[in-house]
Structures are given as C-alpha cells and as structure tokens.
Coordinates of N, CA and C in Angstrom, one line a residue:
Chain A
X88 N 17.5 -28.9 3.4 CA 18.7 -29.1 2.5 C 19.9 -28.3 3.1
X89 N 21.0 -28.4 2.4 CA 22.2 -27.8 2.9 C 22.1 -26.3 2.6
X90 N 22.7 -25.5 3.5 CA 22.7 -24.1 3.3 C 24.0 -23.7 2.6
X91 N 24.3 -22.4 2.7 CA 25.5 -21.9 2.1 C 26.7 -22.3 3.0
X92 N 27.7 -22.8 2.4 CA 28.9 -23.1 3.2 C 30.1 -22.3 2.7
X93 N 31.0 -22.0 3.7 CA 32.2 -21.3 3.3 C 33.4 -21.9 4.0
X94 N 34.5 -21.9 3.3 CA 35.8 -22.4 3.8 C 36.9 -21.5 3.4
X95 N 37.9 -21.4 4.3 CA 37.9 -21.9 5.7 C 37.1 -21.0 6.6
X96 N 36.8 -21.5 7.8 CA 36.1 -20.6 8.7 C 37.0 -19.5 9.3
X97 N 38.2 -19.8 9.4 CA 39.2 -18.8 9.8 C 40.5 -18.9 9.0
X98 N 41.0 -17.8 8.7 CA 42.3 -17.7 7.9 C 43.2 -16.6 8.5
X99 N 44.4 -17.0 8.9 CA 45.3 -16.1 9.4 C 46.5 -16.1 8.4
X100 N 46.9 -14.9 7.9 CA 47.9 -14.8 6.9 C 48.8 -13.6 7.3
X101 N 49.9 -13.6 6.6 CA 50.8 -12.4 6.8 C 50.6 -11.4 5.7
X102 N 50.9 -10.2 6.1 CA 50.8 -9.1 5.1 C 51.6 -9.4 3.9
X103 N 51.0 -9.2 2.7 CA 51.6 -9.4 1.4 C 51.3 -10.8 0.8
X104 N 50.7 -11.7 1.6 CA 50.4 -13.0 1.1 C 49.1 -13.0 0.2
X105 N 48.9 -14.1 -0.5 CA 47.8 -14.3 -1.3 C 46.8 -15.2 -0.6
X106 N 45.5 -15.0 -0.6 CA 44.5 -15.9 0.0 C 43.4 -16.1 -0.9
X107 N 42.8 -17.3 -0.8 CA 41.5 -17.6 -1.5 C 40.5 -18.1 -0.5
X108 N 39.3 -17.5 -0.7 CA 38.2 -17.9 0.2 C 37.1 -18.5 -0.7
X109 N 36.5 -19.6 -0.2 CA 35.6 -20.4 -1.0 C 34.2 -20.3 -0.5
X110 N 33.2 -20.3 -1.4 CA 31.8 -20.3 -1.1 C 31.1 -21.3 -1.9
X111 N 30.3 -22.1 -1.3 CA 29.4 -23.1 -1.9 C 28.0 -22.7 -1.7
X112 N 27.3 -22.2 -2.7 CA 25.9 -21.7 -2.5 C 24.9 -22.8 -2.4
X113 N 23.7 -22.4 -2.1 CA 22.6 -23.4 -2.1 C 22.3 -23.9 -3.5
X114 N 22.2 -25.2 -3.7 CA 22.0 -25.8 -5.0 C 20.8 -25.2 -5.7
X115 N 21.0 -24.8 -7.0 CA 19.9 -24.2 -7.8 C 19.9 -22.7 -7.7
X116 N 20.6 -22.1 -6.8 CA 20.6 -20.6 -6.7 C 21.5 -20.0 -7.8
X117 N 21.0 -19.2 -8.6 CA 21.8 -18.6 -9.7 C 22.5 -17.4 -9.2
X118 N 22.0 -16.7 -8.2 CA 22.7 -15.5 -7.8 C 23.6 -15.7 -6.6
X119 N 24.8 -15.1 -6.6 CA 25.7 -15.3 -5.5 C 26.4 -13.9 -5.2
X120 N 26.5 -13.6 -3.9 CA 27.0 -12.3 -3.5 C 28.1 -12.5 -2.5
X121 N 29.1 -11.6 -2.6 CA 30.1 -11.6 -1.5 C 30.0 -10.2 -0.8
X122 N 30.1 -10.3 0.5 CA 30.1 -9.1 1.4 C 31.3 -9.2 2.3
X123 N 31.6 -8.0 2.9 CA 32.7 -7.9 3.9 C 32.1 -7.2 5.1
X124 N 32.4 -7.8 6.3 CA 31.8 -7.2 7.5 C 33.0 -6.9 8.5
X125 N 33.2 -5.6 8.7 CA 34.2 -5.2 9.7 C 33.5 -5.2 11.1
X126 N 34.3 -5.2 12.1 CA 33.8 -5.3 13.5 C 32.9 -4.1 13.8
X127 N 31.7 -4.4 14.3 CA 30.8 -3.3 14.7 C 30.1 -2.7 13.5
X128 N 30.2 -3.2 12.3 CA 29.6 -2.6 11.1 C 28.6 -3.7 10.5
X129 N 27.8 -3.2 9.6 CA 27.0 -4.1 8.8 C 27.8 -4.6 7.6
X130 N 27.3 -5.7 7.0 CA 28.0 -6.2 5.8 C 28.0 -5.1 4.7
X131 N 29.1 -5.1 4.0 CA 29.2 -4.2 2.8 C 29.4 -5.1 1.5
X132 N 28.7 -4.7 0.5 CA 28.7 -5.5 -0.7 C 30.0 -5.4 -1.4
X133 N 30.4 -6.5 -2.0 CA 31.7 -6.6 -2.8 C 31.4 -6.9 -4.2
X134 N 30.7 -8.0 -4.5 CA 30.5 -8.4 -5.9 C 29.3 -9.4 -6.0
X135 N 28.7 -9.3 -7.1 CA 27.5 -10.1 -7.4 C 27.6 -10.9 -8.7
X136 N 27.3 -12.2 -8.6 CA 27.4 -13.1 -9.8 C 25.9 -13.5 -10.1
X137 N 25.6 -13.5 -11.4 CA 24.4 -14.1 -11.9 C 24.9 -15.2 -12.9
X138 N 24.8 -16.4 -12.4 CA 25.4 -17.5 -13.2 C 26.9 -17.5 -13.0
X139 N 27.6 -17.6 -14.2 CA 29.0 -17.5 -14.2 C 29.6 -16.2 -14.2
X140 N 28.8 -15.2 -14.6 CA 29.4 -13.8 -14.9 C 29.2 -12.9 -13.7
X141 N 30.2 -12.0 -13.5 CA 30.1 -11.0 -12.5 C 29.2 -9.9 -13.0
X142 N 28.0 -9.8 -12.5 CA 27.1 -8.8 -13.0 C 27.4 -7.4 -12.4
X143 N 28.0 -7.4 -11.2 CA 28.3 -6.1 -10.6 C 29.5 -6.3 -9.7
X144 N 30.6 -5.7 -10.0 CA 31.8 -5.8 -9.1 C 32.1 -4.5 -8.5
X145 N 31.2 -3.6 -8.4 CA 31.4 -2.2 -8.0 C 31.9 -2.0 -6.6
X146 N 31.6 -3.1 -5.8 CA 32.0 -3.0 -4.4 C 33.4 -3.5 -4.1
X147 N 34.1 -4.0 -5.0 CA 35.5 -4.5 -4.8 C 36.3 -3.3 -4.5
X148 N 37.1 -3.2 -3.4 CA 37.8 -2.0 -3.0 C 38.9 -1.6 -3.9
X149 N 39.6 -2.6 -4.5 CA 40.7 -2.2 -5.5 C 41.0 -3.5 -6.3
X150 N 42.0 -3.4 -7.1 CA 42.3 -4.5 -8.0 C 43.1 -5.6 -7.4
X151 N 43.3 -5.6 -6.1 CA 43.9 -6.7 -5.4 C 42.8 -7.8 -5.1
X152 N 41.6 -7.4 -5.3 CA 40.4 -8.3 -5.0 C 39.9 -8.8 -6.3
X153 N 39.6 -10.1 -6.4 CA 39.1 -10.7 -7.6 C 38.2 -11.9 -7.2
X154 N 37.2 -12.1 -7.9 CA 36.3 -13.3 -7.6 C 35.9 -14.0 -8.9
X155 N 35.7 -15.3 -8.8 CA 35.3 -16.1 -10.0 C 34.2 -17.1 -9.6
X156 N 33.5 -17.5 -10.6 CA 32.5 -18.5 -10.4 C 32.4 -19.3 -11.7
X157 N 33.3 -20.1 -12.0 CA 33.5 -20.6 -13.4 C 32.4 -21.5 -13.9
X158 N 31.8 -22.3 -13.0 CA 30.7 -23.2 -13.4 C 29.3 -22.8 -12.9
X159 N 29.2 -21.6 -12.4 CA 27.9 -21.1 -12.0 C 27.5 -21.6 -10.6
X160 N 28.4 -22.3 -9.9 CA 28.1 -22.8 -8.6 C 29.0 -22.2 -7.5
X161 N 30.1 -23.0 -7.2 CA 31.1 -22.5 -6.3 C 31.8 -21.2 -6.7
X162 N 32.1 -20.4 -5.8 CA 32.8 -19.1 -6.1 C 34.0 -19.0 -5.2
X163 N 35.0 -18.4 -5.7 CA 36.2 -18.1 -4.9 C 36.6 -16.7 -5.0
X164 N 36.8 -16.1 -3.8 CA 37.2 -14.7 -3.7 C 38.7 -14.8 -3.4
X165 N 39.4 -14.0 -4.3 CA 40.9 -14.0 -4.2 C 41.4 -12.7 -3.8
X166 N 42.3 -12.6 -2.9 CA 42.9 -11.4 -2.4 C 44.4 -11.5 -2.6
X167 N 45.0 -10.6 -3.4 CA 46.4 -10.6 -3.6 C 47.1 -9.6 -2.6
X168 N 48.3 -9.8 -2.3 CA 49.1 -8.8 -1.5 C 48.3 -8.3 -0.4
X169 N 47.9 -9.2 0.5 CA 47.0 -8.8 1.6 C 47.6 -7.7 2.4
X170 N 46.7 -6.8 3.0 CA 47.0 -5.8 3.9 C 46.3 -5.9 5.2
X171 N 46.8 -5.3 6.2 CA 46.2 -5.4 7.5 C 44.7 -4.9 7.5
X172 N 44.5 -4.0 6.7 CA 43.1 -3.4 6.5 C 42.1 -4.4 5.9
X173 N 42.6 -5.5 5.3 CA 41.7 -6.5 4.7 C 41.1 -7.4 5.8
X174 N 41.6 -7.3 7.0 CA 41.1 -8.1 8.1 C 39.6 -7.8 8.3
X175 N 38.8 -8.9 8.2 CA 37.3 -8.7 8.3 C 36.7 -10.1 8.2
X176 N 35.4 -10.2 8.4 CA 34.7 -11.4 8.1 C 34.1 -11.3 6.7
X177 N 34.4 -12.2 5.8 CA 33.9 -12.3 4.5 C 32.7 -13.2 4.4
X178 N 31.6 -12.6 4.0 CA 30.4 -13.4 3.9 C 30.0 -13.6 2.5
X179 N 29.4 -14.8 2.3 CA 28.9 -15.2 1.0 C 27.4 -15.4 1.2
X180 N 26.6 -15.0 0.2 CA 25.2 -15.3 0.2 C 24.7 -15.7 -1.2
X181 N 23.6 -16.5 -1.2 CA 23.0 -16.8 -2.5 C 21.5 -16.6 -2.4
X182 N 21.0 -16.4 -3.6 CA 19.5 -16.3 -3.7 C 19.0 -17.0 -5.0
X183 N 17.8 -17.2 -5.0 CA 17.2 -18.1 -6.1 C 17.5 -17.5 -7.5
X184 N 17.2 -16.2 -7.7 CA 17.3 -15.6 -9.0 C 17.9 -14.2 -9.0
X185 N 18.2 -13.7 -7.9 CA 18.8 -12.3 -7.8 C 17.8 -11.2 -8.0
X186 N 16.6 -11.5 -7.8 CA 15.6 -10.4 -7.8 C 15.6 -9.6 -6.5
X187 N 15.2 -8.4 -6.6 CA 15.3 -7.5 -5.4 C 14.5 -8.0 -4.2
X188 N 13.4 -8.8 -4.5 CA 12.6 -9.3 -3.4 C 13.1 -10.6 -2.9
X189 N 14.0 -11.2 -3.5 CA 14.5 -12.6 -3.1 C 15.2 -12.5 -1.8
X190 N 15.0 -13.5 -1.0 CA 15.8 -13.6 0.2 C 17.2 -14.1 -0.1
X191 N 18.2 -13.5 0.5 CA 19.5 -13.9 0.4 C 19.9 -14.8 1.7
X192 N 20.4 -15.9 1.4 CA 20.8 -16.9 2.5 C 22.3 -16.8 2.7
X193 N 22.7 -16.5 3.9 CA 24.1 -16.2 4.2 C 24.9 -17.5 4.7
X194 N 26.1 -17.6 4.3 CA 27.0 -18.6 4.9 C 27.5 -18.1 6.3
X195 N 28.3 -18.9 7.0 CA 28.8 -18.6 8.3 C 29.9 -17.6 8.3
X196 N 30.5 -17.4 7.1 CA 31.6 -16.4 6.9 C 33.0 -17.0 7.1
X197 N 34.0 -16.3 6.6 CA 35.4 -16.6 6.8 C 36.0 -15.4 7.5
X198 N 36.5 -15.7 8.7 CA 37.2 -14.6 9.4 C 38.7 -14.5 8.9
X199 N 39.0 -13.5 8.2 CA 40.4 -13.3 7.7 C 41.1 -12.3 8.6
X200 N 42.3 -12.8 9.1 CA 43.2 -11.9 9.9 C 44.5 -11.8 9.2
X201 N 44.9 -10.6 8.9 CA 46.2 -10.3 8.2 C 47.1 -9.7 9.3
X202 N 48.2 -10.4 9.5 CA 49.1 -10.0 10.6 C 50.2 -9.0 10.0
Chain B
X608 N 23.8 8.2 -2.8 CA 23.5 6.8 -3.0 C 22.5 6.3 -2.0
X609 N 22.1 5.0 -2.2 CA 21.2 4.4 -1.3 C 21.8 4.2 0.1
X610 N 21.0 4.3 1.1 CA 21.6 4.1 2.5 C 20.5 3.7 3.4
X611 N 21.0 3.1 4.6 CA 20.1 2.7 5.6 C 20.6 3.2 6.9
X612 N 19.8 3.8 7.7 CA 20.2 4.3 9.0 C 19.3 3.7 10.1
X613 N 20.0 3.0 11.1 CA 19.2 2.4 12.2 C 19.7 2.9 13.5
X614 N 18.9 2.8 14.5 CA 19.2 3.4 15.8 C 20.5 2.7 16.4
X615 N 21.2 3.5 17.0 CA 22.5 3.0 17.6 C 22.2 2.1 18.8
X616 N 23.0 1.2 19.0 CA 22.8 0.3 20.2 C 23.9 0.7 21.2
X617 N 24.2 -0.2 22.2 CA 23.3 -1.3 22.4 C 22.0 -1.0 23.1
X618 N 21.1 -1.8 23.0 CA 19.8 -1.7 23.6 C 19.7 -2.8 24.7
X619 N 19.3 -2.5 25.9 CA 19.2 -3.4 27.0 C 17.8 -3.4 27.5
X620 N 17.1 -4.5 27.5 CA 15.7 -4.5 28.0 C 15.5 -5.7 28.9
X621 N 14.5 -5.5 29.8 CA 14.1 -6.6 30.6 C 13.1 -7.6 29.8
X622 N 13.1 -8.8 30.2 CA 12.2 -9.8 29.6 C 10.8 -9.3 29.6
X623 N 10.0 -9.5 28.6 CA 8.6 -9.1 28.4 C 8.5 -7.6 28.1
X624 N 9.5 -6.9 28.0 CA 9.4 -5.4 27.6 C 9.1 -5.3 26.1
X625 N 8.6 -4.1 25.7 CA 8.3 -3.8 24.3 C 9.6 -3.3 23.6
X626 N 9.8 -3.8 22.4 CA 11.0 -3.5 21.6 C 10.6 -2.7 20.4
X627 N 11.3 -1.6 20.2 CA 11.3 -0.9 18.9 C 12.7 -0.6 18.5
X628 N 13.1 -1.0 17.3 CA 14.4 -0.6 16.7 C 14.1 0.2 15.4
X629 N 14.5 1.5 15.4 CA 14.1 2.3 14.3 C 15.0 2.1 13.1
X630 N 14.5 2.2 11.9 CA 15.2 2.1 10.7 C 14.6 3.0 9.6
X631 N 15.4 3.9 9.0 CA 15.0 4.7 7.9 C 15.9 4.5 6.8
X632 N 15.5 4.8 5.6 CA 16.3 4.5 4.4 C 16.2 5.6 3.4
X633 N 17.2 5.7 2.5 CA 17.2 6.6 1.4 C 17.5 5.7 0.2
X634 N 16.6 5.8 -0.8 CA 16.8 4.9 -2.0 C 16.1 5.5 -3.2
X635 N 16.7 5.2 -4.4 CA 16.1 5.5 -5.7 C 15.2 4.4 -6.0
X636 N 14.0 4.7 -6.4 CA 13.0 3.7 -6.8 C 12.3 3.1 -5.6
X637 N 11.9 1.9 -5.7 CA 11.1 1.2 -4.7 C 11.8 -0.1 -4.2
X638 N 12.6 0.1 -3.1 CA 13.4 -1.1 -2.7 C 12.5 -2.1 -1.9
X639 N 13.1 -3.3 -1.8 CA 12.6 -4.3 -0.9 C 13.3 -4.0 0.4
X640 N 12.7 -4.3 1.6 CA 13.3 -4.0 2.9 C 13.3 -5.3 3.7
X641 N 14.4 -5.4 4.5 CA 14.6 -6.6 5.2 C 15.1 -6.3 6.6
X642 N 14.8 -7.2 7.5 CA 15.5 -7.3 8.8 C 16.2 -8.6 8.9
X643 N 17.5 -8.6 9.1 CA 18.3 -9.8 9.3 C 18.7 -9.8 10.8
X644 N 19.0 -11.0 11.3 CA 19.4 -11.1 12.7 C 20.6 -12.0 12.8
X645 N 21.5 -11.7 13.7 CA 22.7 -12.5 13.9 C 22.7 -12.8 15.4
X646 N 22.4 -14.1 15.7 CA 22.5 -14.6 17.1 C 23.9 -14.8 17.4
X647 N 24.3 -14.8 18.7 CA 25.7 -15.0 19.1 C 26.2 -16.3 18.6
X648 N 27.4 -16.2 17.9 CA 28.0 -17.4 17.3 C 27.4 -18.0 16.1
X649 N 26.4 -17.3 15.5 CA 25.7 -17.8 14.3 C 25.8 -16.8 13.2
X650 N 25.4 -17.3 12.0 CA 25.5 -16.5 10.8 C 24.2 -15.6 10.7
X651 N 24.3 -14.7 9.7 CA 23.1 -13.8 9.4 C 22.0 -14.6 8.9
X652 N 20.8 -14.4 9.4 CA 19.6 -15.0 8.9 C 18.4 -14.0 8.8
X653 N 17.6 -14.3 7.8 CA 16.5 -13.4 7.6 C 15.5 -13.5 8.7
X654 N 15.1 -12.3 9.2 CA 14.0 -12.3 10.2 C 12.6 -12.1 9.6
X655 N 12.6 -11.0 8.7 CA 11.4 -10.7 8.0 C 11.7 -9.8 6.9
X656 N 10.7 -9.6 5.9 CA 10.9 -8.7 4.8 C 9.6 -8.2 4.4
X657 N 9.7 -7.1 3.6 CA 8.5 -6.5 2.9 C 8.9 -5.9 1.6
X658 N 8.2 -6.2 0.6 CA 8.6 -5.9 -0.8 C 7.9 -4.7 -1.4
X659 N 6.8 -4.2 -0.8 CA 6.2 -3.0 -1.4 C 5.6 -2.2 -0.2
X660 N 5.3 -1.0 -0.6 CA 4.7 0.0 0.4 C 3.5 -0.6 1.1
X661 N 3.4 -0.4 2.4 CA 2.3 -0.8 3.3 C 2.3 -2.3 3.6
X662 N 3.2 -3.0 3.0 CA 3.4 -4.4 3.4 C 3.9 -4.5 4.8
X663 N 3.4 -5.5 5.6 CA 3.9 -5.8 6.9 C 4.6 -7.2 6.9
X664 N 5.8 -7.2 7.3 CA 6.5 -8.5 7.5 C 6.4 -8.9 8.9
X665 N 6.3 -10.2 9.1 CA 6.3 -10.7 10.5 C 6.9 -12.0 10.6
X666 N 7.4 -12.3 11.8 CA 8.1 -13.6 12.1 C 8.5 -13.7 13.5
X667 N 8.2 -14.8 14.2 CA 8.7 -15.0 15.6 C 8.2 -13.9 16.5
X668 N 7.0 -13.3 16.3 CA 6.5 -12.2 17.1 C 7.0 -10.8 16.7
X669 N 8.0 -10.7 15.8 CA 8.5 -9.5 15.3 C 7.6 -9.0 14.2
X670 N 7.5 -7.7 14.1 CA 6.8 -7.1 12.9 C 7.5 -5.8 12.5
X671 N 7.3 -5.5 11.2 CA 7.8 -4.3 10.6 C 6.9 -3.9 9.4
X672 N 6.6 -2.6 9.3 CA 5.7 -2.2 8.2 C 6.5 -1.2 7.3
X673 N 6.4 -1.5 6.0 CA 7.1 -0.7 5.0 C 6.3 0.6 4.8
X674 N 6.9 1.7 5.3 CA 6.2 3.0 5.2 C 6.9 3.9 4.2
X675 N 6.3 4.0 3.0 CA 7.0 4.8 2.0 C 7.0 6.3 2.3
X676 N 5.9 6.8 2.9 CA 5.8 8.2 3.2 C 6.8 8.7 4.2
X677 N 7.2 7.8 5.1 CA 8.3 8.2 6.1 C 9.6 7.5 5.8
X678 N 9.7 6.8 4.7 CA 10.9 6.0 4.4 C 11.4 5.2 5.6
X679 N 10.5 4.5 6.2 CA 10.9 3.8 7.4 C 10.5 2.3 7.4
X680 N 11.1 1.5 8.3 CA 10.8 0.1 8.4 C 11.2 -0.3 9.8
X681 N 10.5 0.2 10.8 CA 10.9 0.0 12.2 C 10.5 -1.4 12.6
X682 N 11.4 -2.0 13.4 CA 11.2 -3.4 13.9 C 10.5 -3.3 15.3
X683 N 9.5 -4.1 15.5 CA 8.8 -4.1 16.8 C 8.5 -5.5 17.3
X684 N 8.5 -5.6 18.6 CA 8.0 -6.9 19.2 C 7.4 -6.5 20.6
X685 N 6.3 -7.1 20.8 CA 5.5 -6.7 22.0 C 6.1 -7.2 23.3
X686 N 6.8 -8.3 23.3 CA 7.3 -8.9 24.6 C 8.5 -9.7 24.2
X687 N 9.7 -9.1 24.5 CA 10.9 -9.8 24.2 C 11.3 -10.9 25.2
X688 N 12.1 -11.8 24.7 CA 12.6 -12.9 25.5 C 14.1 -12.9 25.6
X689 N 14.7 -13.5 26.5 CA 16.1 -13.6 26.6 C 16.7 -14.1 25.3
X690 N 16.0 -15.1 24.7 CA 16.5 -15.7 23.5 C 16.5 -14.7 22.3
X691 N 15.9 -13.6 22.4 CA 16.0 -12.6 21.3 C 17.2 -11.7 21.3
X692 N 18.1 -12.0 22.3 CA 19.4 -11.2 22.4 C 20.2 -11.6 21.2
X693 N 20.5 -10.5 20.4 CA 21.2 -10.7 19.1 C 21.5 -9.3 18.6
X694 N 22.2 -9.3 17.4 CA 22.4 -8.1 16.6 C 21.4 -8.1 15.5
X695 N 20.7 -7.0 15.3 CA 19.6 -6.8 14.3 C 20.1 -5.8 13.2
X696 N 20.0 -6.2 12.0 CA 20.4 -5.4 10.9 C 19.2 -5.1 10.0
X697 N 19.0 -3.8 9.7 CA 18.0 -3.4 8.7 C 18.8 -3.3 7.3
X698 N 18.1 -3.7 6.3 CA 18.7 -3.7 4.9 C 17.7 -3.4 3.9
X699 N 18.2 -2.8 2.8 CA 17.4 -2.6 1.6 C 18.1 -3.3 0.4
X700 N 17.2 -3.6 -0.6 CA 17.7 -4.3 -1.8 C 17.1 -3.5 -2.9
X701 N 17.9 -2.7 -3.7 CA 17.4 -1.9 -4.7 C 17.9 -2.3 -6.1
X702 N 17.1 -2.0 -7.1 CA 17.5 -2.3 -8.4 C 17.9 -1.0 -9.1
X703 N 19.2 -0.9 -9.4 CA 19.6 0.3 -10.1 C 20.8 0.0 -11.0
X704 N 20.8 0.5 -12.1 CA 21.9 0.2 -13.1 C 22.0 -1.2 -13.4
X705 N 23.1 -1.8 -13.3 CA 23.3 -3.2 -13.5 C 23.2 -4.1 -12.3
X706 N 22.9 -3.4 -11.2 CA 22.9 -4.2 -9.9 C 21.5 -4.8 -9.7
X707 N 21.4 -5.9 -9.2 CA 20.2 -6.5 -8.8 C 20.3 -7.2 -7.4
X708 N 19.5 -6.7 -6.5 CA 19.4 -7.4 -5.3 C 20.5 -7.2 -4.3
X709 N 21.5 -6.3 -4.6 CA 22.6 -6.1 -3.6 C 22.0 -5.5 -2.4
X710 N 22.4 -6.0 -1.3 CA 21.8 -5.5 0.0 C 22.7 -4.4 0.5
X711 N 22.0 -3.4 1.0 CA 22.7 -2.3 1.7 C 22.2 -2.4 3.1
X712 N 23.2 -2.5 4.1 CA 22.9 -2.8 5.5 C 23.1 -1.5 6.3
X713 N 22.3 -1.4 7.4 CA 22.6 -0.5 8.5 C 23.7 -1.1 9.3
X714 N 24.1 -0.3 10.3 CA 25.3 -0.7 11.1 C 25.0 -1.8 12.1
X715 N 23.7 -2.0 12.3 CA 23.3 -3.1 13.3 C 23.0 -2.5 14.7
X716 N 22.1 -3.1 15.4 CA 21.7 -2.7 16.7 C 21.8 -4.0 17.6
X717 N 22.6 -3.9 18.6 CA 22.8 -5.0 19.5 C 21.7 -5.0 20.6
X718 N 21.0 -6.0 20.7 CA 19.9 -6.1 21.8 C 20.3 -7.1 22.8
X719 N 20.2 -6.7 24.0 CA 20.5 -7.7 25.2 C 19.2 -7.7 26.0
X720 N 18.7 -8.9 26.3 CA 17.4 -9.0 27.1 C 17.8 -9.7 28.4
X721 N 17.5 -9.0 29.5 CA 17.8 -9.6 30.8 C 16.6 -10.3 31.4
X722 N 16.9 -11.4 32.1 CA 15.8 -12.1 32.7 C 15.1 -11.3 33.9

C-alpha cells in the first residue's frame, strides 16, 4: 500500500514569508507526528496528533509554528514569519495507534530553505 | 529528560567486517527502543526494534538486544556489505505525561563500507 507522502519535497522561501507543509499519512493510522531534522542531527519531535486533536505540541519551538489535522487524516504544518533558522528537513510519520511500541513510518520529508 | 547517545561517526569499514554501533539511553519508565536507517537519497525506515528488556530485534543480518541493566541497545552485524552504507539512528519511544510514542533520536552514525 501507499506510504506516508509529503508535499512539497522542496520549498524555498524568503525570510518573513508564510509556508505550509503537507503530510498524507498511511490510511487507517490514527497517530501522526511531525519532526524536524537539521543537518547532521537526528530528527527532533515537534507535535503529535491522535485523530484530529494535538495530543502533544511540546516540541513546537515557538508560536510561529502551528499544525492542524482537521479530519484525522491529512495534516498541515504552518510556519509564520519564517526565519533562516527554520531551514531544515521537516519529516512526518504515522503509526497505527500511537502506542510506544508501534512502528512509525516516515515520509520522505520536505526540505525547507529560508533565504 | 529522556535522551539517546550513540557513537560518533563516521565509521568506515571494509566489506565483510564486523560492525558495532553503540547506543545508550536515559529514560523514565520502560521505553521501546528502535534502530532506524537512512540510505542515501531515501527516507528514514525502521531497521529493527525491541519493546521490553532482554528482547532482541533483528533484521537484514543486524541485531540489537535491549539491555535494561546497562541501558543500552547496541547495533551489530557480523559481516557488512557495501549496500549497508547509510546513516543509522538509535531512538527511544517513551510514555510520559500526555505524550505517547514520541521518538527521541540520537544524532546518527554514518557508516561507509568499502569494497
């Protein structure tokens, strides 16, 4: 079956602009996660959805970052007033039920470059 | 807080050499442990996992044993191939507070295998 997909694969924007990154999880997976990966580092957790609700948004770095999952499937990560430090690969993952032992399946990522 | 420490790379080996990548963790409670792999130009994918103490995860000739007494989950392979060249990430998934299943990653270890 289809895996996790993310669009766009690359996004170049100017400092101060608004961007939206989209994630389409594996069908039937109730848990959805966003991570951010900087060069040479492991992914860092941003936000976790269980169904439509954000169960944990403790990883969002500040209030410029926001994410939604209105119908419990597709999710959008929104970044306002982008800064150069926001440049990274943004990864989305989904798992069947969000249990600690569940495997998370990752998408290919969106590479965001803020000029 | 919870954390994962894995050996610094890069690691360069000859084909058929023995591989060990060390991983230790700090966690509250009893996390599940994972090794993810990122092949060149590809997304993160699960290599193996273990969900309780003394469990051994294995896949593609790789093995790792969940050692609670030493808080470790070292990755091993008896005979590496050129196709194993990739970046390997150790991760834990802990249940704490309102979070479920958020992965905490190490920084990654880049492995290069020479023919």
